Amino acid sequence: MPMEKTFSPAEAEARISKAWIDRKVGAAGAHARPGAPAFSIMIPPPNVTGSLHIGHAFNNTLQDILIRWHRMRGHDTLWQVGTDHAGIATQMVTERDMALHKEPSRTEMGRETFLARVWQQKAKSRGTIISQLQRLGASCDWDREAFTMSGAPGAPSGEEGNFHDAVIKVFVDMYDKGLIYRGKRLVNWDPHFETAISDLEVENIEVAGHMWHFKYRLAGGETYEYIEKDEDGNVTLREVRDYISIATTRPETMLGDGAVAVHPLDTRYAPIVGKMVHLPLCDRVIPIITDAYPDSNFGSGAVKITGAHDFNDYAVAKRANLPCYRLMDTRGAMRSDGAPYADAVVRAREIAAGSSTDEAEVDSLNLVPEKYRGMDRFDARKAVIADINAIGLSVSTLVKQIDPETGSEHLTREPLVDVRKIMQPFGDRSKVVIEPMLTDQWFVDTVRIVQPALDAVRSGATRIIPESGEKTYFHWLENIEPWCISRQLWWGHQIPVWYGLAIDADDFVDDEGDNALDQVEILGILGDGGYIDREARFHCAADAAAVTGRFNDDLARLPHPLNVSRVVEVADRHAAVEALAVSLAEYVVTQDPTHLIYPIWRDPDVLDTWFSSGLWPVGTLGWPVNTPELQKYFPTSTLITGADIIFFWVARMMMMQLALVGQVPFNTVYLHGLVRDAKGKKMSKSLGNVIDPLEIIDEYGADALRFSNAAMASLGGVLKLDTQRIAGYRNFGTKLWNACRFAEINGVWQGHGTGPAPKPKATVNKWIMGETAKVLTEVDAALADYRFDNAAASLYSFVWGKVCDWYVEFAKPLFDGPEATETRATMAWVLDQCMIMLHPFMPFITEEVWAATGTRSSMLVHADWPTYGPELADAAADTEMTWVTGLIDAIRSARSEVHVPVGLKLDMLSLSMDPAAQAAWARNEVLIKRLARVESLTPATQTPKGAITIAATGASFALPLDGVIDIAAERTRLQKALEKLGKEIGGLKGRLGNPNFATSAPEEVVDEARANLEAREDEVAKLGAALKRLAEIG
RNA sequence: GGGCGGUUAGCUCAGCGGUAGAGCACUACGUUGACAUCGUAGUGGCCACUGGUUCGAUCCCAGUACCGCCCACCA
């Protein structure tokens, strides 16, 4: 069946894609030679938040190229596919969708219903993503599709799998090893999502801000002499003050100040260090302390310390043992919980005076005065500023005012407000201002697992390319901070920790040592008080059944064991308090110990998504079960991912895999930049420059997009995607199609399939085979070196520049000659090689041509990648064809420049030809004549008047053009050529004339320069003579 | 403030010790047995700047300028 005139991507891609999927061509180990090395890639799992963008298309193209290349080479390949549950992002997308469809809100639904709803969202997005990958031509092992939350409680059918179990096991194991801990720390709090986030999820953005200056008055009406000096020690200001001046960009936090800090060497404040100041708007006094943190040269040199709302202040507060009073609730509004302000402040004063307290009590104290309670933090800021201004405690300056009516000038006092750029933290998902918040969270003690991850890259066990990625990697890991892994979300892996209530142990027995359970007091969460064992705050295990035993053991150690009690899991802490109270009440009435229950509840928080994606390499291979796949494909070969997630994901996978199984997760990490638009702008919905990969595929075909991706994959830069370029590679596909169509029309395959390399006799056939071998070497080398751009460029220039431009043209006359048979065989072979080598880059069109041409024993996807090498190269053929193409180029160029009509066939004269040239001419006469439009070649001894000269290696020709020639144009041509030669000769002579060159430069370089000079001078002689003759006729 | 890149033809980028290449764009010509999603020929570059190393630098080194990206708590 003859090939269609054009390739139609839409129809063919769908059909071919289906065939690949049906035949499971991407199954693990498909087309593997026995005993072949394994090659595996883990897909960076796309978030199930929607669809794939153009960056995914780029990323997955590169992975598929490597996978297809290795698979065709007979390696045992696995491309592991799957998706990521993306906790915060998916929860956000789902809630947005729920709002759009006017569904009940998340809180109205309740946790269980909401999670079911997210699973639906997940299923939808997952389907979109998988079909997009398939349209791109990705040859993953679709039967192994994984999901980072597979097997989680509540997962619908079809979501079985053990990823959840693996995540829980890792948490428990790491907890048992002390690598995970719980603690009240200052964390980045997202008031929109009402969850903690890690520092990586915070974006610091410079915004216009203000700095206010407040006066904190010394207690007891004290005063001091404030002296300011310049650099030379001269006094510039001396005044008696009854206050200390502080500056802040966040006035609302002053309500929680614990102290004012100054630098210990700051002489200005030395007289008042240790004294107390009144906190404005609050009925509290706080001390002036010293700490190395304040910079004497910035602002007033005095810093208000709010331990609960600033990371620096927190550190100072810890050093000075100051209480950290939390001022805001989870939504970033000023607290409205707890006791009235008057009561809270009394207790705060006691604590300040030295009354013993603990973290929990300090956290429970709400020191926000009633007036501000419940206010949004930004409203509270305005209110605090206004109130401080009103009581005259703002630092003020004199401002010149001009009365608009009278024009008279007068000075007024205005509060000092500096307008300045400040760096403000924003949530990367929510885009709201992040609040440092003192909360209980779970952390990975990263410093304890970081070293192997550093060593692995230093030793080369894992290689990161480009190399600059390694520097970034080291820098971050060397300065690693604890990783906050708990999130106050619902969608995710729930933390496998259960809490119990603290009960005052002393109440279990009365003074006589008798049972006094009826007096037991519920104190709060286990661990808040000193229940049973201060260390046994909670229990961590894979499931409730596993922790039950541990709680029972704890209970058994009570003074009066609740040895008949039952540990029962309840929903939350609130339910636990109620349940225990009911149970105790019943016991009091019945005195029947079987009524006693001990309620426990699970930590409601879920794990940071990156904690689970950190297990992707082992988790998808079945770990903790030691599956055959785990043994075969781990460590994986290559990770291809965006440089933007090197910390989020790459570094954490390294740390976690090394911590879990003691092996690196991958041998090579290939990092690429963000895909931008043609102008280098970041694609964004608001800019309207987003390129949808499916639209590109619809318009240009998947192959064109893929080839563009490969061609622009140079290391290190910004990736600019230009549709013009994609169109160019679409044309390239068409070019290949047409060349194959030409061959097919000419019966080169003659119904046969691909076979061993032919052994042709004609130079041109030997030559193209050598060129094929060359390009194979280049492509293999480029791919081995992750230079997708170089591989694409080699293939492009070979297929278009060599095969189509020259070989197909050469073959045309040969099809009519004695070499027709070998030429057909050679062309079939060469085009087969083109299809094979292009297949990883352009799988659809090559698969289609493959099927449309010879009789094939397998689909192209499972064809064997060639292994021939230098034996196919033929130096003599190479030299000869270089001469032939050079001569044709020279004749064409000369003809064109003197405006010889294209269709005109010319008689050519040979003025001189050495034996090599004669032989080359003899063997390729038909080809040259046809492509250069030469009618005949006649020996001549003299160049006739009105002829143009063609110089070739070892030969000189003339084209008599009397009457046809454009003399002026020919003169210009010759002069231009001479000028160029003159420049070259000048350079060469300069080098050769330098005595140091001959002595210092390598011999072959000197020889080459000499030979070059000789050749150039020879050409100058010929062209010079031609110019002279031109003068004669002109 | 710290770190990492980049600066080569109008555009997008290769090259990285022997005075420059590709694709696109542009110009002229063109329907020659597949291809106008094409063919042939051509125009176009003191390789950011200043020093240094070298026989020789776009390439190595130092500095400058500009442009990106990442990290960072100056209240």
Tab-separated table of N, CA and C (backbone and C1' of nucleotides) in Angstrom, chain A residues 5 247 294-295 298 303 312 420 423 471 714 720 724 730-731 734-735 738-739 741-742 787 800 804 809 812-813 816 889 893 896 930 987 991 994 996-997 1000 1002, chain B residues 2-5 11-15 18-19 22-25 28-30 32-43 55-56 68-75:
chain	number	residue	atom	x	y	z
A	5	LYS	N	0.167	10.873	0.983
A	5	LYS	CA	0.994	12.007	0.587
A	5	LYS	C	1.541	12.762	1.797
A	247	ALA	N	11.920	50.397	67.224
A	247	ALA	CA	11.348	50.481	65.877
A	247	ALA	C	10.726	49.141	65.544
A	294	PRO	N	20.720	42.566	68.564
A	294	PRO	CA	20.482	43.929	68.064
A	294	PRO	C	21.740	44.549	67.445
A	295	ASP	N	21.513	45.262	66.360
A	295	ASP	CA	22.588	45.957	65.667
A	295	ASP	C	22.537	47.415	66.117
A	298	PHE	N	21.556	50.127	63.608
A	298	PHE	CA	20.298	50.128	62.880
A	298	PHE	C	19.202	50.663	63.781
A	303	VAL	N	15.642	46.729	70.324
A	303	VAL	CA	14.669	45.880	69.635
A	303	VAL	C	13.656	45.328	70.629
A	312	ASN	N	13.799	35.720	64.997
A	312	ASN	CA	14.944	36.249	65.733
A	312	ASN	C	14.606	36.444	67.197
A	420	ARG	N	9.669	52.073	53.670
A	420	ARG	CA	10.821	51.312	53.186
A	420	ARG	C	10.391	49.957	52.625
A	423	MET	N	11.213	42.742	53.334
A	423	MET	CA	10.993	41.386	52.832
A	423	MET	C	9.885	40.772	53.658
A	471	LYS	N	26.476	22.313	43.584
A	471	LYS	CA	26.836	23.393	44.502
A	471	LYS	C	25.616	23.829	45.304
A	714	SER	N	19.356	22.248	26.311
A	714	SER	CA	20.764	22.475	26.614
A	714	SER	C	20.882	22.677	28.115
A	720	LYS	N	13.333	28.332	26.454
A	720	LYS	CA	12.339	29.158	25.775
A	720	LYS	C	11.667	28.356	24.678
A	724	GLN	N	7.291	28.728	16.599
A	724	GLN	CA	7.932	28.732	15.286
A	724	GLN	C	8.928	27.593	15.170
A	730	ARG	N	8.163	20.147	13.013
A	730	ARG	CA	7.066	19.476	12.335
A	730	ARG	C	7.462	19.301	10.858
A	731	ASN	N	8.054	20.353	10.284
A	731	ASN	CA	8.507	20.271	8.894
A	731	ASN	C	9.572	19.193	8.728
A	734	THR	N	7.928	15.998	8.327
A	734	THR	CA	7.379	15.900	6.972
A	734	THR	C	8.482	15.546	5.971
A	735	LYS	N	9.639	16.145	6.217
A	735	LYS	CA	10.778	15.878	5.326
A	735	LYS	C	11.132	14.391	5.352
A	738	ASN	N	8.523	12.391	3.520
A	738	ASN	CA	8.599	12.482	2.068
A	738	ASN	C	9.782	11.728	1.496
A	739	ALA	N	10.891	11.758	2.199
A	739	ALA	CA	12.050	11.001	1.727
A	739	ALA	C	11.708	9.513	1.706
A	741	ARG	N	8.751	8.295	1.515
A	741	ARG	CA	7.731	8.089	0.496
A	741	ARG	C	8.387	7.960	-0.882
A	742	PHE	N	9.358	8.799	-1.136
A	742	PHE	CA	10.100	8.714	-2.390
A	742	PHE	C	10.741	7.330	-2.537
A	787	ARG	N	23.102	14.994	26.527
A	787	ARG	CA	23.020	16.155	25.644
A	787	ARG	C	21.965	15.894	24.574
A	800	TRP	N	18.286	15.567	7.279
A	800	TRP	CA	17.921	16.585	6.298
A	800	TRP	C	19.116	16.934	5.412
A	804	CYS	N	18.572	13.634	2.866
A	804	CYS	CA	17.601	14.221	1.933
A	804	CYS	C	18.272	15.123	0.896
A	809	GLU	N	19.108	12.760	-3.694
A	809	GLU	CA	19.352	13.363	-5.008
A	809	GLU	C	20.343	12.523	-5.822
A	812	LYS	N	18.734	9.330	-7.326
A	812	LYS	CA	17.803	9.430	-8.462
A	812	LYS	C	18.423	8.920	-9.760
A	813	PRO	N	19.570	9.468	-10.170
A	813	PRO	CA	20.156	8.937	-11.409
A	813	PRO	C	20.603	7.479	-11.263
A	816	ASP	N	18.475	4.471	-12.303
A	816	ASP	CA	18.367	4.096	-13.711
A	816	ASP	C	19.612	3.393	-14.198
A	889	ASP	N	28.786	22.232	-5.114
A	889	ASP	CA	28.529	23.488	-4.411
A	889	ASP	C	29.177	24.655	-5.142
A	893	SER	N	27.210	27.629	-6.828
A	893	SER	CA	27.422	28.949	-6.263
A	893	SER	C	27.851	29.937	-7.344
A	896	SER	N	24.982	30.718	-9.697
A	896	SER	CA	23.989	31.579	-9.071
A	896	SER	C	24.485	33.020	-8.987
A	930	ARG	N	24.256	16.016	-13.124
A	930	ARG	CA	22.842	16.241	-12.853
A	930	ARG	C	22.617	17.350	-11.820
A	987	GLY	N	46.171	36.168	8.000
A	987	GLY	CA	46.213	35.529	9.309
A	987	GLY	C	47.210	34.397	9.354
A	991	ARG	N	50.779	34.118	11.491
A	991	ARG	CA	51.132	33.056	12.425
A	991	ARG	C	52.431	32.390	12.049
A	994	ASN	N	55.608	34.301	12.665
A	994	ASN	CA	56.028	34.420	14.058
A	994	ASN	C	56.947	33.245	14.407
A	996	ASN	N	58.035	32.183	17.095
A	996	ASN	CA	57.604	31.424	18.268
A	996	ASN	C	56.535	30.395	17.937
A	997	PHE	N	55.785	30.692	16.854
A	997	PHE	CA	54.710	29.781	16.482
A	997	PHE	C	55.275	28.426	16.076
A	1000	SER	N	56.742	26.703	19.216
A	1000	SER	CA	55.869	26.354	20.342
A	1000	SER	C	54.644	25.533	19.968
A	1002	PRO	N	52.094	22.840	18.274
A	1002	PRO	CA	52.241	21.436	17.890
A	1002	PRO	C	52.503	21.309	16.379
B	2	G	P	27.852	40.352	49.865
B	2	G	O5'	27.410	38.832	50.051
B	2	G	C5'	28.027	38.014	51.040
B	2	G	C4'	27.459	36.623	50.990
B	2	G	C3'	27.654	35.876	49.676
B	2	G	O3'	28.940	35.298	49.579
B	2	G	C1'	25.409	35.665	50.340
B	3	G	P	29.628	35.177	48.116
B	3	G	O5'	28.771	34.027	47.424
B	3	G	C5'	28.872	32.692	47.900
B	3	G	C4'	27.811	31.846	47.264
B	3	G	C3'	27.884	31.695	45.758
B	3	G	O3'	28.886	30.773	45.370
B	3	G	C1'	25.656	32.088	46.373
B	4	C	P	29.644	30.955	43.986
B	4	C	O5'	28.536	30.471	42.958
B	4	C	C5'	27.987	29.166	43.046
B	4	C	C4'	26.859	29.019	42.073
B	4	C	C3'	27.193	29.422	40.650
B	4	C	O3'	27.940	28.425	39.987
B	4	C	C1'	25.103	30.336	41.237
B	5	G	P	28.796	28.783	38.706
B	5	G	O5'	27.674	28.658	37.599
B	5	G	C5'	27.651	29.601	36.565
B	5	G	C4'	26.289	29.601	35.940
B	5	G	C3'	26.262	30.429	34.690
B	5	G	O3'	26.632	29.633	33.583
B	5	G	C1'	24.601	31.208	36.138
B	11	C	P	18.763	40.321	18.417
B	11	C	O5'	17.641	39.216	18.190
B	11	C	C5'	16.304	39.442	18.629
B	11	C	C4'	15.535	38.134	18.535
B	11	C	C3'	16.114	36.997	19.378
B	11	C	O3'	15.580	37.044	20.695
B	11	C	C1'	15.762	36.234	17.161
B	12	U	P	16.432	36.453	21.885
B	12	U	O5'	16.404	34.892	21.554
B	12	U	C5'	15.207	34.144	21.782
B	12	U	C4'	15.478	32.692	21.488
B	12	U	C3'	16.694	32.108	22.197
B	12	U	O3'	16.387	31.760	23.529
B	12	U	C1'	16.697	31.438	19.923
B	13	C	P	17.538	31.576	24.579
B	13	C	O5'	18.274	30.300	23.989
B	13	C	C5'	19.666	30.115	24.135
B	13	C	C4'	20.077	29.062	23.154
B	13	C	C3'	21.511	28.585	23.288
B	13	C	O3'	21.583	27.583	24.292
B	13	C	C1'	21.018	29.008	21.016
B	14	A	P	22.950	27.278	24.964
B	14	A	O5'	23.524	26.195	23.963
B	14	A	C5'	24.714	26.453	23.273
B	14	A	C4'	24.943	25.350	22.289
B	14	A	C3'	26.403	24.948	22.189
B	14	A	O3'	26.711	23.921	23.090
B	14	A	C1'	25.606	25.527	20.048
B	15	G	P	27.969	24.036	24.017
B	15	G	O5'	29.143	24.310	22.959
B	15	G	C5'	29.729	23.239	22.239
B	15	G	C4'	30.668	23.797	21.196
B	15	G	C3'	31.975	24.387	21.730
B	15	G	O3'	32.981	23.382	21.714
B	15	G	C1'	30.939	25.942	20.248
B	18	G	P	41.191	25.439	19.251
B	18	G	O5'	42.007	26.399	18.301
B	18	G	C5'	41.451	27.617	17.873
B	18	G	C4'	42.451	28.248	16.928
B	18	G	C3'	42.384	27.658	15.525
B	18	G	O3'	41.957	28.737	14.731
B	18	G	C1'	44.624	27.609	16.415
B	19	U	P	41.370	28.961	13.457
B	19	U	O5'	40.928	30.495	13.630
B	19	U	C5'	40.663	30.989	14.934
B	19	U	C4'	40.120	32.383	14.827
B	19	U	C3'	39.473	32.774	13.500
B	19	U	O3'	38.193	32.189	13.343
B	19	U	C1'	40.694	34.597	14.414
B	22	A	P	26.115	27.352	9.486
B	22	A	O5'	24.994	26.667	10.390
B	22	A	C5'	25.006	25.258	10.589
B	22	A	C4'	23.909	24.879	11.539
B	22	A	C3'	22.560	25.490	11.213
B	22	A	O3'	21.889	24.726	10.232
B	22	A	C1'	23.016	25.765	13.513
B	23	G	P	20.876	25.429	9.262
B	23	G	O5'	19.609	25.647	10.204
B	23	G	C5'	18.848	24.525	10.645
B	23	G	C4'	17.797	25.009	11.626
B	23	G	C3'	16.948	26.172	11.121
B	23	G	O3'	15.873	25.714	10.330
B	23	G	C1'	17.744	26.673	13.275
B	24	C	P	15.352	26.593	9.169
B	24	C	O5'	14.648	27.805	9.932
B	24	C	C5'	13.487	27.575	10.745
B	24	C	C4'	13.172	28.821	11.541
B	24	C	C3'	12.976	30.088	10.726
B	24	C	O3'	11.661	30.166	10.198
B	24	C	C1'	14.403	30.555	12.539
B	25	A	P	11.433	30.889	8.803
B	25	A	O5'	11.890	32.384	9.114
B	25	A	C5'	11.093	33.210	9.951
B	25	A	C4'	11.760	34.557	10.117
B	25	A	C3'	12.101	35.280	8.817
B	25	A	O3'	10.987	35.983	8.314
B	25	A	C1'	13.975	35.314	10.244
B	28	A	P	13.653	39.947	-2.651
B	28	A	O5'	14.621	39.143	-3.641
B	28	A	C5'	15.560	39.852	-4.445
B	28	A	C4'	16.408	38.864	-5.197
B	28	A	C3'	15.624	37.818	-5.991
B	28	A	O3'	15.183	38.326	-7.233
B	28	A	C1'	17.336	36.755	-4.770
B	29	C	P	13.847	37.760	-7.853
B	29	C	O5'	14.260	36.308	-8.344
B	29	C	C5'	15.222	36.155	-9.379
B	29	C	C4'	15.714	34.740	-9.420
B	29	C	C3'	14.642	33.680	-9.681
B	29	C	O3'	14.310	33.588	-11.052
B	29	C	C1'	16.043	32.967	-7.916
B	30	G	P	12.818	33.211	-11.423
B	30	G	O5'	12.671	31.716	-10.912
B	30	G	C5'	13.406	30.691	-11.569
B	30	G	C4'	13.324	29.420	-10.788
B	30	G	C3'	11.954	28.759	-10.675
B	30	G	O3'	11.630	28.086	-11.874
B	30	G	C1'	13.128	28.587	-8.633
B	32	U	P	10.025	21.093	-12.168
B	32	U	O5'	11.251	21.065	-13.159
B	32	U	C5'	11.626	19.906	-13.874
B	32	U	C4'	12.916	19.357	-13.330
B	32	U	C3'	12.766	18.294	-12.262
B	32	U	O3'	12.463	17.046	-12.835
B	32	U	C1'	14.571	19.758	-11.755
B	33	G	P	11.284	16.283	-12.301
B	33	G	O5'	11.747	15.759	-10.833
B	33	G	C5'	10.767	15.252	-9.942
B	33	G	C4'	10.434	13.830	-10.289
B	33	G	C3'	10.636	12.798	-9.175
B	33	G	O3'	9.431	12.527	-8.534
B	33	G	C1'	11.618	12.019	-11.166
B	34	A	P	8.685	13.468	-7.649
B	34	A	O5'	9.276	12.965	-6.256
B	34	A	C5'	8.752	11.809	-5.677
B	34	A	C4'	8.338	12.112	-4.253
B	34	A	C3'	8.167	13.607	-3.955
B	34	A	O3'	6.838	14.020	-4.232
B	34	A	C1'	9.633	12.662	-2.384
B	35	C	P	6.535	15.518	-4.601
B	35	C	O5'	6.845	16.313	-3.262
B	35	C	C5'	5.965	16.205	-2.145
B	35	C	C4'	6.618	16.850	-0.953
B	35	C	C3'	6.911	18.342	-1.102
B	35	C	O3'	5.765	19.097	-0.745
B	35	C	C1'	8.812	17.241	-0.223
B	36	A	P	5.200	20.193	-1.696
B	36	A	O5'	5.671	21.581	-1.110
B	36	A	C5'	5.623	21.941	0.286
B	36	A	C4'	5.823	23.445	0.316
B	36	A	C3'	4.553	24.246	0.038
B	36	A	O3'	4.307	25.110	1.143
B	36	A	C1'	6.373	24.982	-1.320
B	37	U	P	3.504	24.690	2.443
B	37	U	O5'	4.660	24.144	3.423
B	37	U	C5'	5.337	25.004	4.411
B	37	U	C4'	6.197	24.072	5.208
B	37	U	C3'	6.855	23.068	4.273
B	37	U	O3'	8.220	23.293	3.975
B	37	U	C1'	5.481	21.963	5.957
B	38	C	P	9.426	23.557	4.595
B	38	C	O5'	10.393	22.805	3.595
B	38	C	C5'	10.067	21.512	3.073
B	38	C	C4'	10.368	21.460	1.593
B	38	C	C3'	11.658	22.102	1.134
B	38	C	O3'	12.782	21.311	1.460
B	38	C	C1'	9.956	22.651	-0.384
B	39	G	P	14.172	22.016	1.655
B	39	G	O5'	14.609	22.275	0.155
B	39	G	C5'	14.795	21.177	-0.722
B	39	G	C4'	15.193	21.687	-2.069
B	39	G	C3'	16.393	22.611	-2.077
B	39	G	O3'	17.592	21.864	-2.048
B	39	G	C1'	14.686	23.547	-3.394
B	40	U	P	18.841	22.451	-1.354
B	40	U	O5'	19.326	23.561	-2.392
B	40	U	C5'	19.828	23.172	-3.658
B	40	U	C4'	20.169	24.398	-4.450
B	40	U	C3'	21.019	25.425	-3.725
B	40	U	O3'	22.390	25.072	-3.708
B	40	U	C1'	19.237	26.520	-4.798
B	41	A	P	23.297	25.533	-2.494
B	41	A	O5'	23.445	27.094	-2.780
B	41	A	C5'	24.213	27.540	-3.882
B	41	A	C4'	23.974	29.004	-4.105
B	41	A	C3'	24.400	29.921	-2.966
B	41	A	O3'	25.789	30.169	-2.985
B	41	A	C1'	22.257	30.530	-3.720
B	42	G	P	26.549	30.529	-1.650
B	42	G	O5'	25.847	31.882	-1.175
B	42	G	C5'	26.231	33.104	-1.773
B	42	G	C4'	25.275	34.201	-1.389
B	42	G	C3'	25.434	34.808	-0.012
B	42	G	O3'	26.534	35.691	0.046
B	42	G	C1'	23.147	34.570	-0.511
B	43	U	P	27.265	36.022	1.374
B	43	U	O5'	26.304	37.119	2.006
B	43	U	C5'	26.105	38.355	1.333
B	43	U	C4'	25.101	39.191	2.080
B	43	U	C3'	25.427	39.424	3.548
B	43	U	O3'	26.324	40.520	3.689
B	43	U	C1'	23.156	38.800	3.335
B	55	C	P	54.720	31.743	24.979
B	55	C	O5'	54.202	32.266	23.562
B	55	C	C5'	54.985	33.208	22.840
B	55	C	C4'	54.454	33.288	21.440
B	55	C	C3'	52.957	33.521	21.330
B	55	C	O3'	52.661	34.906	21.432
B	55	C	C1'	53.562	31.751	19.899
B	56	G	P	51.516	35.346	22.366
B	56	G	O5'	50.250	34.781	21.584
B	56	G	C5'	49.863	35.395	20.355
B	56	G	C4'	48.787	34.590	19.699
B	56	G	C3'	47.525	34.400	20.524
B	56	G	O3'	46.669	35.520	20.380
B	56	G	C1'	48.172	32.332	19.593
B	68	G	P	16.520	41.141	34.908
B	68	G	O5'	16.378	39.605	34.501
B	68	G	C5'	16.226	38.673	35.516
B	68	G	C4'	16.641	37.325	35.008
B	68	G	C3'	16.579	36.309	36.129
B	68	G	O3'	15.266	35.819	36.231
B	68	G	C1'	18.722	36.232	35.155
B	69	C	P	14.498	36.099	37.618
B	69	C	O5'	14.828	34.773	38.416
B	69	C	C5'	14.753	33.515	37.750
B	69	C	C4'	15.751	32.548	38.330
B	69	C	C3'	15.736	32.417	39.843
B	69	C	O3'	14.669	31.607	40.289
B	69	C	C1'	17.963	32.595	39.112
B	70	C	P	13.954	31.989	41.668
B	70	C	O5'	14.955	31.348	42.722
B	70	C	C5'	15.215	29.950	42.699
B	70	C	C4'	16.402	29.644	43.571
B	70	C	C3'	16.301	30.109	45.015
B	70	C	O3'	15.517	29.234	45.803
B	70	C	C1'	18.413	30.698	44.170
B	71	C	P	14.662	29.853	46.993
B	71	C	O5'	15.800	30.187	48.059
B	71	C	C5'	16.537	29.138	48.673
B	71	C	C4'	17.683	29.710	49.468
B	71	C	C3'	17.320	30.684	50.576
B	71	C	O3'	16.850	30.020	51.736
B	71	C	C1'	19.110	31.572	49.370
B	72	A	P	15.706	30.777	52.587
B	72	A	O5'	16.463	31.993	53.267
B	72	A	C5'	17.698	31.755	53.953
B	72	A	C4'	18.255	33.056	54.461
B	72	A	C3'	17.241	34.052	54.991
B	72	A	O3'	16.808	33.715	56.298
B	72	A	C1'	18.770	35.184	53.627
B	73	C	P	15.324	34.030	56.672
B	73	C	O5'	15.350	35.602	56.875
B	73	C	C5'	14.118	36.298	57.019
B	73	C	C4'	14.251	37.293	58.139
B	73	C	C3'	15.472	38.199	58.034
B	73	C	O3'	15.188	39.312	57.228
B	73	C	C1'	15.391	37.276	60.205
B	74	C	P	16.239	40.007	56.297
B	74	C	O5'	16.170	41.554	56.696
B	74	C	C5'	17.273	42.164	57.324
B	74	C	C4'	16.979	42.441	58.772
B	74	C	C3'	16.227	43.751	59.044
B	74	C	O3'	14.840	43.522	59.219
B	74	C	C1'	18.314	43.793	60.152
B	75	A	P	13.825	44.642	58.619
B	75	A	O5'	12.806	45.119	59.759
B	75	A	C5'	13.309	45.625	60.946
B	75	A	C4'	12.956	44.669	62.056
B	75	A	C3'	11.797	45.138	62.894
B	75	A	O3'	11.005	44.024	63.308
B	75	A	C1'	13.850	45.143	64.159
